[in-house]
Short mmCIF file of C-alpha atoms in Angstrom, two decimals:
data_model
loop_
_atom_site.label_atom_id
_atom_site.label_comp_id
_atom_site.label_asym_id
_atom_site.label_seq_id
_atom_site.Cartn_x
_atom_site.Cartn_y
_atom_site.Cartn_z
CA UNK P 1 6.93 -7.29 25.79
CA UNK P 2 9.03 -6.12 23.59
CA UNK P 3 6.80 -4.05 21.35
CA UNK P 4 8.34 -0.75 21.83
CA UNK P 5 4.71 0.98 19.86
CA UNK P 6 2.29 1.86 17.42
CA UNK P 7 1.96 5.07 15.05
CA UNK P 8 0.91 5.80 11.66
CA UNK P 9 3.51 6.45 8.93
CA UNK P 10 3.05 7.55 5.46
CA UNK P 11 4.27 4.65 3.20
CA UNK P 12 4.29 6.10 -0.01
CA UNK P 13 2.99 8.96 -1.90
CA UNK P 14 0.70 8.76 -4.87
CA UNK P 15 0.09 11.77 -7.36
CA UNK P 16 0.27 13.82 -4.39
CA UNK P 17 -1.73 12.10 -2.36
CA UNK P 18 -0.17 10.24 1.15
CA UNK P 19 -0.97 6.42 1.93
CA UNK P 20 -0.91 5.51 5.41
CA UNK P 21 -0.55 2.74 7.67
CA UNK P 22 -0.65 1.51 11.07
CA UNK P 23 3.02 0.45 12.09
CA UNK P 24 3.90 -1.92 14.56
CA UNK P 25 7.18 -1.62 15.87
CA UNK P 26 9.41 -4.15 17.80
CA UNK P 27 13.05 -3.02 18.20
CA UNK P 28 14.53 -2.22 14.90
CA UNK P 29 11.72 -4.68 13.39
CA UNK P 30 8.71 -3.16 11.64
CA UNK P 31 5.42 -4.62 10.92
CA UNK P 32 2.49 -2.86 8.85
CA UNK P 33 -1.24 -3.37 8.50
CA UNK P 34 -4.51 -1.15 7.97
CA UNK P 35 -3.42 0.28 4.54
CA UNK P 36 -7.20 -0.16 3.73
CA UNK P 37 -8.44 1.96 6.68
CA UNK P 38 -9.34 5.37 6.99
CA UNK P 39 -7.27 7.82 8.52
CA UNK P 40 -9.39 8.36 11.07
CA UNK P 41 -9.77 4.52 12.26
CA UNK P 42 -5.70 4.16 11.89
CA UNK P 43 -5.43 6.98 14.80
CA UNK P 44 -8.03 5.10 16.87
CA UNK P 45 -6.18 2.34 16.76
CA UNK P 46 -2.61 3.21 17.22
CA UNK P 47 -4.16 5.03 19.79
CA UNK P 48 -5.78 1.65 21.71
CA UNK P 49 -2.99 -0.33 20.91
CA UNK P 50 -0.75 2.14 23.01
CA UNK P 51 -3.45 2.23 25.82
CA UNK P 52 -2.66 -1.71 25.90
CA UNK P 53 1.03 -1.44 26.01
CA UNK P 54 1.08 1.54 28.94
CA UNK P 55 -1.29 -0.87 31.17
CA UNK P 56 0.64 -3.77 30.38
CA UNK P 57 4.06 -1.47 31.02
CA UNK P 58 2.67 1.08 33.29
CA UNK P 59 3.82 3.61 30.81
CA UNK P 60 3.05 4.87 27.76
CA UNK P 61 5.15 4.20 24.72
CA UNK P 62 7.88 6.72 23.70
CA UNK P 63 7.62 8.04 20.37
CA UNK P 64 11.30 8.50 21.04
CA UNK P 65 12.31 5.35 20.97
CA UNK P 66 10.71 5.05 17.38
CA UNK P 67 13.27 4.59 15.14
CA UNK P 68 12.97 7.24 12.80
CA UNK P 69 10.50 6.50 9.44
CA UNK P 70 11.20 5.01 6.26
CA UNK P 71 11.29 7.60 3.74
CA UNK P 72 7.62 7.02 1.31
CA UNK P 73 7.97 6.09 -1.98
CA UNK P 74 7.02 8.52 -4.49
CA UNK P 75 4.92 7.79 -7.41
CA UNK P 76 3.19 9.84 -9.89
CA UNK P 77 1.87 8.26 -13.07
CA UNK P 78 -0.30 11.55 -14.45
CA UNK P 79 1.72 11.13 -17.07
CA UNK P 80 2.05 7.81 -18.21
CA UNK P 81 -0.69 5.73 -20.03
CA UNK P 82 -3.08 3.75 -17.92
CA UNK P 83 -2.38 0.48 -19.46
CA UNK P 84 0.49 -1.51 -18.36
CA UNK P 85 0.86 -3.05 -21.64
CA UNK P 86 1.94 0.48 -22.67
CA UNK P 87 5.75 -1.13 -21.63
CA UNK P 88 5.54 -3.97 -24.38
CA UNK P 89 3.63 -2.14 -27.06
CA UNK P 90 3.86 1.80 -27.25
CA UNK P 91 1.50 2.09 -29.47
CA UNK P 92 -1.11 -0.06 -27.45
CA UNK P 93 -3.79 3.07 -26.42
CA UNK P 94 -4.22 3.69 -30.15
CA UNK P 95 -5.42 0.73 -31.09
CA UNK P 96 -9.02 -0.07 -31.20
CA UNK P 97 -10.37 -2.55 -28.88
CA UNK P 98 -10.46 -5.55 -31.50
CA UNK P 99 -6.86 -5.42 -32.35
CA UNK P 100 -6.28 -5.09 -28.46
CA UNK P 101 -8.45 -8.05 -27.54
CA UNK P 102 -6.26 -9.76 -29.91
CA UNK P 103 -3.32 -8.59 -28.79
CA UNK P 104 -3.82 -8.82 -25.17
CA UNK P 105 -1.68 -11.77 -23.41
CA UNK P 106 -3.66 -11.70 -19.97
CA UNK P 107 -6.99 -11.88 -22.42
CA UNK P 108 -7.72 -15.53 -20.91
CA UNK P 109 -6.89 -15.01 -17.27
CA UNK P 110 -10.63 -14.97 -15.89
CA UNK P 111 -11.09 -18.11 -17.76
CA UNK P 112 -8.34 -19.62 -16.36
CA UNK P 113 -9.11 -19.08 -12.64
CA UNK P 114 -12.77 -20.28 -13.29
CA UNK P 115 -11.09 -23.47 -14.00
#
């Protein structure tokens, strides 16, 4: 196989806080899954899925073969609004909640996928 391992990287950071994921990696190819998992459960399996590979190799993985981890994105949005019609209308938090029913352009969307 050519599945050189599995490990968990930190794909981006959030106000501070990390977000993980399981990475699978096959030469200089990456793929990710288990963003929803816990930390925990992402070590367990990383952990079983380079049991597999060692019994199907007869050795365990190298971490040094890894190629080396993409660098997270950063985020931190403590400071901007919480709406993301903040970017079209600045002045959309001030607004009471008529005007911005009014104003809102995804108003209809539930509608429209109960269609």
């Amino acid at each position: 196989s050519d599945l050189t391992g599995a490990r968990v990287v930190t794909t981006m950071i959030v106000n501070g806080v990390p977000r993980t994921a399981i990475e699978m990696v096959e030469g200089v190819r990456k793929f990710r899954f288990g963003e929803a998992l816990e930390y925990s459960e992402q070590e367990w399996l990383v952990w079983e899925i380079n049991q597999h590979l060692a019994e199907a190799r007869g050795a365990a993985p190298s971490m040094a073969d890894m190629p080396p981890e993409d660098r997270p994105e950063m985020y931190d949005d403590t400071d901007q609004a919480s709406s993301a019609m903040t970017d079209i209308d600045p002045y959309w938090d001030m607004r009471d909640s008529s005007e911005r029913n009014k104003l809102d352009p995804f108003k209809d969307r539930d509608q429209f996928w109960r269609k």
